[in-house]
Every structure is written in structure tokens, then in C-alpha cells.
Tab-separated table of N, CA and C in Angstrom:
chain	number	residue	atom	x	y	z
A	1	UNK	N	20.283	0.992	-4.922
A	1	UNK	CA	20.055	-0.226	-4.161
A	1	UNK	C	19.079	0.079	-3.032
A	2	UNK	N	17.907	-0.695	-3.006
A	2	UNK	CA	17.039	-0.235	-1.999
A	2	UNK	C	17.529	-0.471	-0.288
A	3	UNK	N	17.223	0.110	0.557
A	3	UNK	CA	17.265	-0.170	1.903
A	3	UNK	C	16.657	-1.130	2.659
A	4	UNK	N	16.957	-1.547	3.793
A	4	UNK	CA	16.181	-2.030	4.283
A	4	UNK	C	14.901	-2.045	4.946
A	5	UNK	N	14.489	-1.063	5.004
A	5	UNK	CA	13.407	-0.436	4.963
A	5	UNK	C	12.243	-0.395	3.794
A	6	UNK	N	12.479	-0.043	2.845
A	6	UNK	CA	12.098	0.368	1.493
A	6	UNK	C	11.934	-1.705	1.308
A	7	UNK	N	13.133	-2.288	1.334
A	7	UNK	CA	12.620	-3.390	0.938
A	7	UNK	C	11.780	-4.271	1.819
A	8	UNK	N	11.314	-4.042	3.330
A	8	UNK	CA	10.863	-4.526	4.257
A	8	UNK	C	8.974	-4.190	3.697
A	9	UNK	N	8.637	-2.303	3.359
A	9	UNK	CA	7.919	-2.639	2.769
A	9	UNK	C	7.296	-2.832	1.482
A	10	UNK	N	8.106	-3.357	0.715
A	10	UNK	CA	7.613	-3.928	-0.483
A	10	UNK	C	7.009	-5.652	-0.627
A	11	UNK	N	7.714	-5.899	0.816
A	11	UNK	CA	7.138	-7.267	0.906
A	11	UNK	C	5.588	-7.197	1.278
A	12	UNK	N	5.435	-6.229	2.365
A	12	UNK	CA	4.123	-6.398	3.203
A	12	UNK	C	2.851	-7.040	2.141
A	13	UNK	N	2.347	-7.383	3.088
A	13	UNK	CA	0.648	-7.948	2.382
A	13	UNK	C	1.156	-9.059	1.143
A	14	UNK	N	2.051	-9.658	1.391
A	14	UNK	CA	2.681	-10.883	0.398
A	14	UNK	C	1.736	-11.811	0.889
A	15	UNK	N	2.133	-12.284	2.059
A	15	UNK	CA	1.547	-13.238	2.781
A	15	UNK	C	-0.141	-13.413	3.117
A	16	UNK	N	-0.660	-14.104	2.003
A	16	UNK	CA	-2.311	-13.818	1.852
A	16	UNK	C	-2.694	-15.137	0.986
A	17	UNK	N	-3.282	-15.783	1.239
A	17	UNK	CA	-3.987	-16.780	0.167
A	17	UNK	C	-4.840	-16.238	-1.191
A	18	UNK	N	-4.591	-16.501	-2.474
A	18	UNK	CA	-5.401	-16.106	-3.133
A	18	UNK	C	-6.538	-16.574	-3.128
A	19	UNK	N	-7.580	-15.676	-3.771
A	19	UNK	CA	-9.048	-15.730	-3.164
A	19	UNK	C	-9.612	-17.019	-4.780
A	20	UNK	N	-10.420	-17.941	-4.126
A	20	UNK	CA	-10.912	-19.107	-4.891
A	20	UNK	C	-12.015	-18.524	-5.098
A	21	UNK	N	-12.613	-18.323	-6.583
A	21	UNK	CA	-14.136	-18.352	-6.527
A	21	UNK	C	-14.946	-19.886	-6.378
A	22	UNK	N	-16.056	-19.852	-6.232
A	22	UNK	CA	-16.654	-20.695	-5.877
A	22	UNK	C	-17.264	-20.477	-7.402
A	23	UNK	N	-17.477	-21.753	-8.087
A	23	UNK	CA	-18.063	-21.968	-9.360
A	23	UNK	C	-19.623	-21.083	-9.402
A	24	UNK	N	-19.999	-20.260	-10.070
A	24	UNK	CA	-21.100	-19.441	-10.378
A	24	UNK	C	-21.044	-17.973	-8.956
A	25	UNK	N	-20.302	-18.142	-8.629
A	25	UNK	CA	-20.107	-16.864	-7.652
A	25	UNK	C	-20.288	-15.568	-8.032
A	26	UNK	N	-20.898	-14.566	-7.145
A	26	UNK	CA	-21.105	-13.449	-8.004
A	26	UNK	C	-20.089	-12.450	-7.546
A	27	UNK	N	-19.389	-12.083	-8.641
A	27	UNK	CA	-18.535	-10.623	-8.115
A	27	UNK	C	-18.377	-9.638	-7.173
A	28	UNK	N	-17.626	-9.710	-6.352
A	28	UNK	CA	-17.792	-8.645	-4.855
A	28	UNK	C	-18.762	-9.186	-4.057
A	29	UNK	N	-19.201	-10.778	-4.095
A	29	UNK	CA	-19.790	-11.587	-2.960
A	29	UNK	C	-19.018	-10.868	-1.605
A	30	UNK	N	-19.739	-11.041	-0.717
A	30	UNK	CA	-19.934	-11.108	0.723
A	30	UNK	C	-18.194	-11.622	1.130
A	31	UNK	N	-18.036	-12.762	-0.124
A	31	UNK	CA	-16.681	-14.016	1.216
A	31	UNK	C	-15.828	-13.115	-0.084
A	32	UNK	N	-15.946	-12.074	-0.942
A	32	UNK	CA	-14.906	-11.833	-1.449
A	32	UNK	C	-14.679	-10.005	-0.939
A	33	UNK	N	-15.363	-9.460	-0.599
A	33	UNK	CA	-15.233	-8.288	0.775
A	33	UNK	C	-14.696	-8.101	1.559
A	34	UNK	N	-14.873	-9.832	2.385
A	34	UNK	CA	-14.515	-10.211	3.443
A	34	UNK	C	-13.053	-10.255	2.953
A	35	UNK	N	-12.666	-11.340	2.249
A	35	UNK	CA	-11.057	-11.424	1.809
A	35	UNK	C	-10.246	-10.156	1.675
A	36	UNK	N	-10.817	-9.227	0.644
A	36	UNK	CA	-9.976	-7.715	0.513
A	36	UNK	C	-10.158	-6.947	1.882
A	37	UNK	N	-11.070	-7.059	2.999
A	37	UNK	CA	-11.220	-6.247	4.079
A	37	UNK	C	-9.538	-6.840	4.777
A	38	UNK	N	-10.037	-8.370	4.713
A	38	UNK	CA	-8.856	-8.905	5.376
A	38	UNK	C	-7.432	-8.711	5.427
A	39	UNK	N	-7.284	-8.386	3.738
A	39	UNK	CA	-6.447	-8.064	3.294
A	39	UNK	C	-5.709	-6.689	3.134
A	40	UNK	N	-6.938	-5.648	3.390
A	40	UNK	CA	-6.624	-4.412	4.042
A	40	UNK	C	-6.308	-4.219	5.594
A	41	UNK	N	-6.670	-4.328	6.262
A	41	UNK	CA	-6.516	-4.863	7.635
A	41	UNK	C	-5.171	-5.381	8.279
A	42	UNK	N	-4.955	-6.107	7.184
A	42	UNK	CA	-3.365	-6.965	7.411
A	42	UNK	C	-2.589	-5.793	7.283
A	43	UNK	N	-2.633	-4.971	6.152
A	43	UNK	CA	-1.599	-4.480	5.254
A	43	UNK	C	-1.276	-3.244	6.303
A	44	UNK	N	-2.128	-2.584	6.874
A	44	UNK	CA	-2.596	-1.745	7.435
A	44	UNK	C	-1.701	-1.814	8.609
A	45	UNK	N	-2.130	-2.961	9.552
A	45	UNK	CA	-1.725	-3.180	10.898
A	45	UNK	C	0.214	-3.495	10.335
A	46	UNK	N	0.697	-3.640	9.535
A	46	UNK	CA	2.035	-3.922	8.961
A	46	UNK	C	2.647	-2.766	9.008
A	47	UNK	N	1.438	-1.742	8.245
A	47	UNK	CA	2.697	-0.654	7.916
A	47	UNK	C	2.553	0.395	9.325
A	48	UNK	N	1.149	-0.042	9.962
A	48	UNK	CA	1.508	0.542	11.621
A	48	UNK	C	2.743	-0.154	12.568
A	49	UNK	N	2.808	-1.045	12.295
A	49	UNK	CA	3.994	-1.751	13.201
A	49	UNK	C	5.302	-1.295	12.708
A	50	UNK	N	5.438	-1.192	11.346
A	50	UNK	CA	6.867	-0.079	10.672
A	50	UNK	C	7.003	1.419	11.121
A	51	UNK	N	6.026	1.858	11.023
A	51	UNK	CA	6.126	3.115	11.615
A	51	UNK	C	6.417	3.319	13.213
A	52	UNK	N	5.851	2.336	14.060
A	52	UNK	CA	6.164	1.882	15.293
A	52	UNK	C	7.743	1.798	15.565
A	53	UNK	N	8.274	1.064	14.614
A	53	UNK	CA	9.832	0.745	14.270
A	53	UNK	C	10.586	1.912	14.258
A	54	UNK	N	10.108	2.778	13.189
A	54	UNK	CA	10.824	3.476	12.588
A	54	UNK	C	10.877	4.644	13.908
A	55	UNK	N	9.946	4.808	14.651
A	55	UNK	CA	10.085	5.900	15.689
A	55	UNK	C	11.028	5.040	16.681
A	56	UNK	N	10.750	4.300	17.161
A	56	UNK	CA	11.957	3.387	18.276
A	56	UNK	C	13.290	3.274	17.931
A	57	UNK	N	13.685	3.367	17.027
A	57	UNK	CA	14.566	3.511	15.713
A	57	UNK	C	15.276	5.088	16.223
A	58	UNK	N	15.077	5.835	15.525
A	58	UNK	CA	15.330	6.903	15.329
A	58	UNK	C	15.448	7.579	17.124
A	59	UNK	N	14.258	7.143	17.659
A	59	UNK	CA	14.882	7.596	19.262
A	59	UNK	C	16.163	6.591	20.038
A	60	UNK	N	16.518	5.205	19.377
A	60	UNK	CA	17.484	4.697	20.008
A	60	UNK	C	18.942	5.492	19.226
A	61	UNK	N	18.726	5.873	17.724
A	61	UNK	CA	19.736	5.753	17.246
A	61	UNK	C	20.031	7.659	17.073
A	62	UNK	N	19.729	7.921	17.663
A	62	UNK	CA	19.566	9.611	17.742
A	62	UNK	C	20.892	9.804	18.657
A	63	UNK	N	21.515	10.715	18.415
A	63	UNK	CA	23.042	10.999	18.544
A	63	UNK	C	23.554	12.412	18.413
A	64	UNK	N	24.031	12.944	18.844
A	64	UNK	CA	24.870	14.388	18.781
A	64	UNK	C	26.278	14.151	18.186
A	65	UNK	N	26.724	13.690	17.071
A	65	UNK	CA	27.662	13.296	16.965
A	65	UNK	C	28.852	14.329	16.413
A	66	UNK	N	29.992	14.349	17.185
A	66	UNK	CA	30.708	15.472	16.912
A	66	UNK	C	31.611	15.880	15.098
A	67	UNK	N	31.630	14.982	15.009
A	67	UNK	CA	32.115	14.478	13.701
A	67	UNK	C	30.636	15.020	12.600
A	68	UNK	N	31.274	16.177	12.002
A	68	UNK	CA	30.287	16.510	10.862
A	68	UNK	C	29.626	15.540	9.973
A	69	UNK	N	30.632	14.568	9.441
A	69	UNK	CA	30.131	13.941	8.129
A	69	UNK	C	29.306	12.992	8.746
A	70	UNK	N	29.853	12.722	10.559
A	70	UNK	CA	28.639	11.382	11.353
A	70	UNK	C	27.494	11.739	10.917
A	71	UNK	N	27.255	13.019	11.536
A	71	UNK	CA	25.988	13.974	11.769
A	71	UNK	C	25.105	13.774	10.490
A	72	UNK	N	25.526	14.235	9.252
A	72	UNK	CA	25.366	14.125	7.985
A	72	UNK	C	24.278	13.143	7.696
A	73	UNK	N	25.346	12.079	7.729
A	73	UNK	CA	25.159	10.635	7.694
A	73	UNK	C	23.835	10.083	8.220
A	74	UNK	N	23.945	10.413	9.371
A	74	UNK	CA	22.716	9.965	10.498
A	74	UNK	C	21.239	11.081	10.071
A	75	UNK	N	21.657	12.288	9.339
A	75	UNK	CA	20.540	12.740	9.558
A	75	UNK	C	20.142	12.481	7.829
A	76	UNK	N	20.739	12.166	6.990
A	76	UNK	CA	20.485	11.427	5.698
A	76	UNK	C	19.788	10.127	5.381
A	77	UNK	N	20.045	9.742	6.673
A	77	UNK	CA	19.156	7.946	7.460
A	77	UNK	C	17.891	8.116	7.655
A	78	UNK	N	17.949	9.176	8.262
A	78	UNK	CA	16.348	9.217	9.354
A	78	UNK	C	15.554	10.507	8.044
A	79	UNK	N	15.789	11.400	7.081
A	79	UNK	CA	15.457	11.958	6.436
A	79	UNK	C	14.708	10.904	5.140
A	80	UNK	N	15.465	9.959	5.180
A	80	UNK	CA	15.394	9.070	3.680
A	80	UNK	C	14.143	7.865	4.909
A	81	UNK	N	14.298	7.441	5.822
A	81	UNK	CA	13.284	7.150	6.670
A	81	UNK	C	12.417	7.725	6.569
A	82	UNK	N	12.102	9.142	7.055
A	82	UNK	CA	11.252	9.878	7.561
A	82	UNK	C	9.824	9.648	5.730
A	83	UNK	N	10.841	9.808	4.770
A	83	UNK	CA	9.724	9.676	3.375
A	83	UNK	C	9.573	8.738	3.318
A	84	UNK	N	10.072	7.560	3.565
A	84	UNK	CA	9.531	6.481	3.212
A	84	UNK	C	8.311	6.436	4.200
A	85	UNK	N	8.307	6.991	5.300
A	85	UNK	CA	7.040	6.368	6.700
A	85	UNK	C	5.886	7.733	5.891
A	86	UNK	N	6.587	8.648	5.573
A	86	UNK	CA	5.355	10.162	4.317
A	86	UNK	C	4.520	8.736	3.483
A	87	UNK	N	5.095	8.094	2.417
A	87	UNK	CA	4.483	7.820	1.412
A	87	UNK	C	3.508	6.440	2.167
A	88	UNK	N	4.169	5.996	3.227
A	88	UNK	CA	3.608	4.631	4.094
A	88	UNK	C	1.993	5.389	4.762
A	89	UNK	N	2.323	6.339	5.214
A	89	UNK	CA	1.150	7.219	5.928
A	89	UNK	C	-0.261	7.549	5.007
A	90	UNK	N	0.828	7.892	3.606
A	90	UNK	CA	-0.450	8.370	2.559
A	90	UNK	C	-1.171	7.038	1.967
A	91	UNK	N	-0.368	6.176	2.326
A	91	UNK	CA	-0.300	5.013	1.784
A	91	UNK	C	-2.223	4.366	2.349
A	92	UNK	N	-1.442	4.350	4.030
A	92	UNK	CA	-2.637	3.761	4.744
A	92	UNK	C	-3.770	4.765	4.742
A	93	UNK	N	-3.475	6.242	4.274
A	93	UNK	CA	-4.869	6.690	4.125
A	93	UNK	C	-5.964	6.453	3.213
A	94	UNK	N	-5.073	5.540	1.778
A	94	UNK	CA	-5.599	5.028	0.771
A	94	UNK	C	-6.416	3.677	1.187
A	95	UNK	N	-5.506	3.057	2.233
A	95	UNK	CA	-6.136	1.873	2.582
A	95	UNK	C	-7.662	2.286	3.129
A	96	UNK	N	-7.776	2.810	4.058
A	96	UNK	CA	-8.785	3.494	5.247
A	96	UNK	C	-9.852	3.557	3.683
A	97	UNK	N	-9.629	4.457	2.628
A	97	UNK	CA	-10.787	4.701	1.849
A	97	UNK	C	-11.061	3.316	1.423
A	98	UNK	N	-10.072	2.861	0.659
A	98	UNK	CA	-10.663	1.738	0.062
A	98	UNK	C	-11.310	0.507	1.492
A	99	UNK	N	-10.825	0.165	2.418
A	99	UNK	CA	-11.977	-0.360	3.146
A	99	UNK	C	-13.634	0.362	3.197
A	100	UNK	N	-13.550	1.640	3.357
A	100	UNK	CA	-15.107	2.228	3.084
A	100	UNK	C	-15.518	1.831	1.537
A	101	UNK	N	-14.718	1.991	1.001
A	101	UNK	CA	-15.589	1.543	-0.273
A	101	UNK	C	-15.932	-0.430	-0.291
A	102	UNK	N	-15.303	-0.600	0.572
A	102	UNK	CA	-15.513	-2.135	0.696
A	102	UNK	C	-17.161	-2.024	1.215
A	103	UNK	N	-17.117	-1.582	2.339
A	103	UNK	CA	-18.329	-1.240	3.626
A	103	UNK	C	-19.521	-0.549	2.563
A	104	UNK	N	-19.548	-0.009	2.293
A	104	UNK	CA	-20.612	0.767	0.941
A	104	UNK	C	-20.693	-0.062	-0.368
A	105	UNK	N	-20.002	-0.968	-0.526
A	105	UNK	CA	-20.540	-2.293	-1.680
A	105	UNK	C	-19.843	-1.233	-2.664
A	106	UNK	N	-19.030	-0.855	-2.881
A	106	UNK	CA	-18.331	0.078	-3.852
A	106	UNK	C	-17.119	-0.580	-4.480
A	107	UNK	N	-16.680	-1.238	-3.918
A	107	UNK	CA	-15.411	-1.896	-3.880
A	107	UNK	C	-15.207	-2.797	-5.067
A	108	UNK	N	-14.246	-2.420	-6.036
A	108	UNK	CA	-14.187	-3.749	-7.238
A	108	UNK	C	-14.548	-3.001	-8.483
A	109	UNK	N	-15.222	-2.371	-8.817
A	109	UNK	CA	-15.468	-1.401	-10.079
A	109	UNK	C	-14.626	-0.498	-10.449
A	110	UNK	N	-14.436	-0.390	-11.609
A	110	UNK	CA	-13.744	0.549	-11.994
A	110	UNK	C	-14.500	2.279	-11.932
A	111	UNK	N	-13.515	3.188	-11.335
A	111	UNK	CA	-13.964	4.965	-11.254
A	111	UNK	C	-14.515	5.456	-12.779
A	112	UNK	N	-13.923	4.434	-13.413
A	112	UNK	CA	-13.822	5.651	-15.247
A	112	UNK	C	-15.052	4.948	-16.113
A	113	UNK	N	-14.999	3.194	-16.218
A	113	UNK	CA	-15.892	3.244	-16.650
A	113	UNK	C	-16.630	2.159	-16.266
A	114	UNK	N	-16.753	1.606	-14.972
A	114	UNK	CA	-17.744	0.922	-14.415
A	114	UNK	C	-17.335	-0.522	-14.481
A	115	UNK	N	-17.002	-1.246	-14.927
A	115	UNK	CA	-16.329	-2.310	-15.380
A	115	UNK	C	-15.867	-2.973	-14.094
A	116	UNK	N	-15.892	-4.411	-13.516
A	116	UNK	CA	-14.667	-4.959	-13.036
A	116	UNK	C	-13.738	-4.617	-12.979
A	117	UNK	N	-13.219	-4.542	-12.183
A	117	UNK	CA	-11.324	-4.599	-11.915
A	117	UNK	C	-10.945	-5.866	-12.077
A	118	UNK	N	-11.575	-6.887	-11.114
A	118	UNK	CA	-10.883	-7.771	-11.414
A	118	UNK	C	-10.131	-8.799	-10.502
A	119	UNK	N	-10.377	-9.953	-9.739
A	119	UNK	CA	-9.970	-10.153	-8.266
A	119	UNK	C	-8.171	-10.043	-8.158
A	120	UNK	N	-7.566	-10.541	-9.585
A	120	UNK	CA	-6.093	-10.431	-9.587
A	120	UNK	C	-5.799	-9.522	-9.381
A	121	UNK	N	-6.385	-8.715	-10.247
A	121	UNK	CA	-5.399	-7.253	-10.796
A	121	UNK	C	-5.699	-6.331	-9.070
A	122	UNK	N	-6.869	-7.124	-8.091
A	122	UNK	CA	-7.018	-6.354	-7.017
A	122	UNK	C	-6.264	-6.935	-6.029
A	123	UNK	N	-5.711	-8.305	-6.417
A	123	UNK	CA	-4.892	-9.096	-5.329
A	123	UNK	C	-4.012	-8.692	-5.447
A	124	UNK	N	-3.026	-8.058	-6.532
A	124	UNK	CA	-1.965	-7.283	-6.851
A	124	UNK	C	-2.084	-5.962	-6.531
A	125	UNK	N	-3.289	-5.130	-6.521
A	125	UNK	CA	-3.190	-3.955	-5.712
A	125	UNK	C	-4.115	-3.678	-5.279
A	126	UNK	N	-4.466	-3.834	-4.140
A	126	UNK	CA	-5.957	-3.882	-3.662
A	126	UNK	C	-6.115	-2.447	-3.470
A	127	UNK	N	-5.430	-1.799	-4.089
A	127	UNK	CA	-5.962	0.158	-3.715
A	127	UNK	C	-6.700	0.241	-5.084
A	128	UNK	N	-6.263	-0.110	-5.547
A	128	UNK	CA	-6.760	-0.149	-7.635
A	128	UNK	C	-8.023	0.291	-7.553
A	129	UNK	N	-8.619	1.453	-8.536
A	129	UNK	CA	-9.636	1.945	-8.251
A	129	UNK	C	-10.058	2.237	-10.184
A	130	UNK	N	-8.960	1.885	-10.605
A	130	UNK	CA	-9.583	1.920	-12.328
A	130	UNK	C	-9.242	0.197	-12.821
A	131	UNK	N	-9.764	-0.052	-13.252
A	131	UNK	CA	-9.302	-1.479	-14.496
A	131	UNK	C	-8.375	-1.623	-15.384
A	132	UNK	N	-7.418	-2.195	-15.809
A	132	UNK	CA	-6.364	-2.632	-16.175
A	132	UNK	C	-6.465	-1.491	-17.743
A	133	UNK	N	-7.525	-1.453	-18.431
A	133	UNK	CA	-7.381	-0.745	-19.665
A	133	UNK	C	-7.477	0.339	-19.164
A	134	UNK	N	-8.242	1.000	-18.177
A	134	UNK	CA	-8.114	2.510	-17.681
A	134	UNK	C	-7.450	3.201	-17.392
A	135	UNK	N	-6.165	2.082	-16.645
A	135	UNK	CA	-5.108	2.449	-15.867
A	135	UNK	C	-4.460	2.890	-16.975
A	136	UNK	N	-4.112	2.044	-18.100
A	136	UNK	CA	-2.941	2.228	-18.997
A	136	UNK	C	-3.716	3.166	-20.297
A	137	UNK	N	-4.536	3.460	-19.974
A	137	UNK	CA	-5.093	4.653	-21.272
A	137	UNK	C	-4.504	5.901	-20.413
A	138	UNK	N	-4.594	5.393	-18.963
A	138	UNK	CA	-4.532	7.072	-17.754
A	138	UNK	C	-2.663	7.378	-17.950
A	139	UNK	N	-2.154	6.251	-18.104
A	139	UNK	CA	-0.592	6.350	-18.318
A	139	UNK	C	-0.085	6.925	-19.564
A	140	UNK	N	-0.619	6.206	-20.562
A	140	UNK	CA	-0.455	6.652	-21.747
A	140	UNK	C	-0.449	8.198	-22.122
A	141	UNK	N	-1.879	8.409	-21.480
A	141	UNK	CA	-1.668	10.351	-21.558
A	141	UNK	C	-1.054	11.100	-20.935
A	142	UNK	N	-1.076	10.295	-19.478
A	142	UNK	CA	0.370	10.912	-18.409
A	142	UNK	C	1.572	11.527	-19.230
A	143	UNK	N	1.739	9.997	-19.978
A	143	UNK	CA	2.860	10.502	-20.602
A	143	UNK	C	3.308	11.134	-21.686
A	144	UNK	N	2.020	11.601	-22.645
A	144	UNK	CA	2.333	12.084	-23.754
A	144	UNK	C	1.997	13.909	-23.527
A	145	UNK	N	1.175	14.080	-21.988
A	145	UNK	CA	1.152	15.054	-21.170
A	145	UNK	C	3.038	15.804	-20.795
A	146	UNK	N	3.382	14.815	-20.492
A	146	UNK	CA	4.851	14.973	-19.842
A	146	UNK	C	5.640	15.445	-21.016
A	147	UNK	N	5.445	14.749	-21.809
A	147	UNK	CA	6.389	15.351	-23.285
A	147	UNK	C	6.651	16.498	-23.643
């Protein structure tokens, strides 16, 4: 069962209008840059304000508690915290690139084979850096790798 935490950020960057093309619009226009910058930006300043939390947090709720299993307990909280704010950190370092690749007109192509991504499949993950068939050819071998 997830935490409250864990489920606080799975919401982030919900709250966003999807992006309208304008009839004959060209791909990675200017007002569609602008939207994913925006949208990095948001996501960004979110998971800085969690991490903000999570330290105010942990210094209010920080305790010497005499009771072993308290101790336990409390340091099983802030440990299972502490990775979630790891993967939030690596998280926003992903963001930081993908805004430069916004800024360098890079932004929106696929790494493998040049192609669109795609404005959905980027409104759904605006870190996305391969295209929907790339991704799942890259899984596919993941997993027959793993076997």
C-alpha cells in the first residue's frame, strides 16, 4: 500500500492543460516548448517543495525514543522517506536535462531513431526521450536480457 508520500508524488504535474495544436502547426513549435518548459518548471518547483517537506518533517518528527521498536519504527519512516526524496532528486536531474534539450530545439525526437515522440506520449512523460516503439523494443530485450 503506497504512503503518503509516494502517493503525494505520483500526483504531481497532473494539473496541466493539454496542449491544442493549432490546425497545420509544426512539431516542437515555439507555443509547444513553451508548454513542456512550463510543464517542467511546474513539476520541478513541486518536487522542490516535497523535499522542503520532507526535511521540516523529519526535523519536527526526530526523536530519541527510548522504546526500541519506537526507534525502529521512526527510523524505517524517514529511511523509506529518505529514497523516495533519492529517486525525486534523480528525478529533477532528469527534468534540468530535458529542459536543455527543450532550450537547444532537441526536445520531442526520439534518441534511437529520430522519429517523433509525440505530444501525448510526452504529456504522459515529459522525460521520454525514445518513442513509443523504441521504448517497448528497449523493454522487450530488457527482458529477455533478464531471463
Amino acid at each position: 500500500m503506497p504512503n503518503k508520500a509516494e502517493n503525494k508524488s505520483s500526483q504531481l504535474i497532473r494539473a496541466f492543460v493539454p496542449y491544442q495544436e493549432a490546425e497545420g502547426e509544426e512539431y516542437m513549435s515555439e507555443k509547444m516548448r513553451a508548454h513542456f518548459t512550463n510543464i517542467m518548471n511546474n513539476w520541478k518547483q513541486e518536487l522542490m517543495e516535497e523535499v522542503d517537506r520532507t526535511v521540516n518533517h523529519m526535523k519536527d518528527e526526530a526523536a530519541n525514543f527510548p522504546d526500541p521498536a519506537d526507534r525502529a519504527s521512526q527510523e524505517e519512516e524517514f529511511s523509506l522517506e529518505l529514497r523516495t526524496r533519492d529517486r525525486e532528486r534523480k528525478l529533477i536531474k532528469k527534468i534540468d536535462e530535458t529542459i536543455e534539450l527543450i532550450k537547444e530545439d532537441e526536445y520531442g525526437w526520439c534518441d534511437a531513431c529520430g522519429v517523433e515522440i509525440g505530444l501525448r506520449r510526452l504529456e504522459a512523460r515529459p522525460t521520454a526521450t525514445l518513442c513509443i516503439d523504441c521504448k517497448t523494443l528497449a523493454e522487450i530485450k530488457e527482458k529477455q536480457m533478464g531471463s
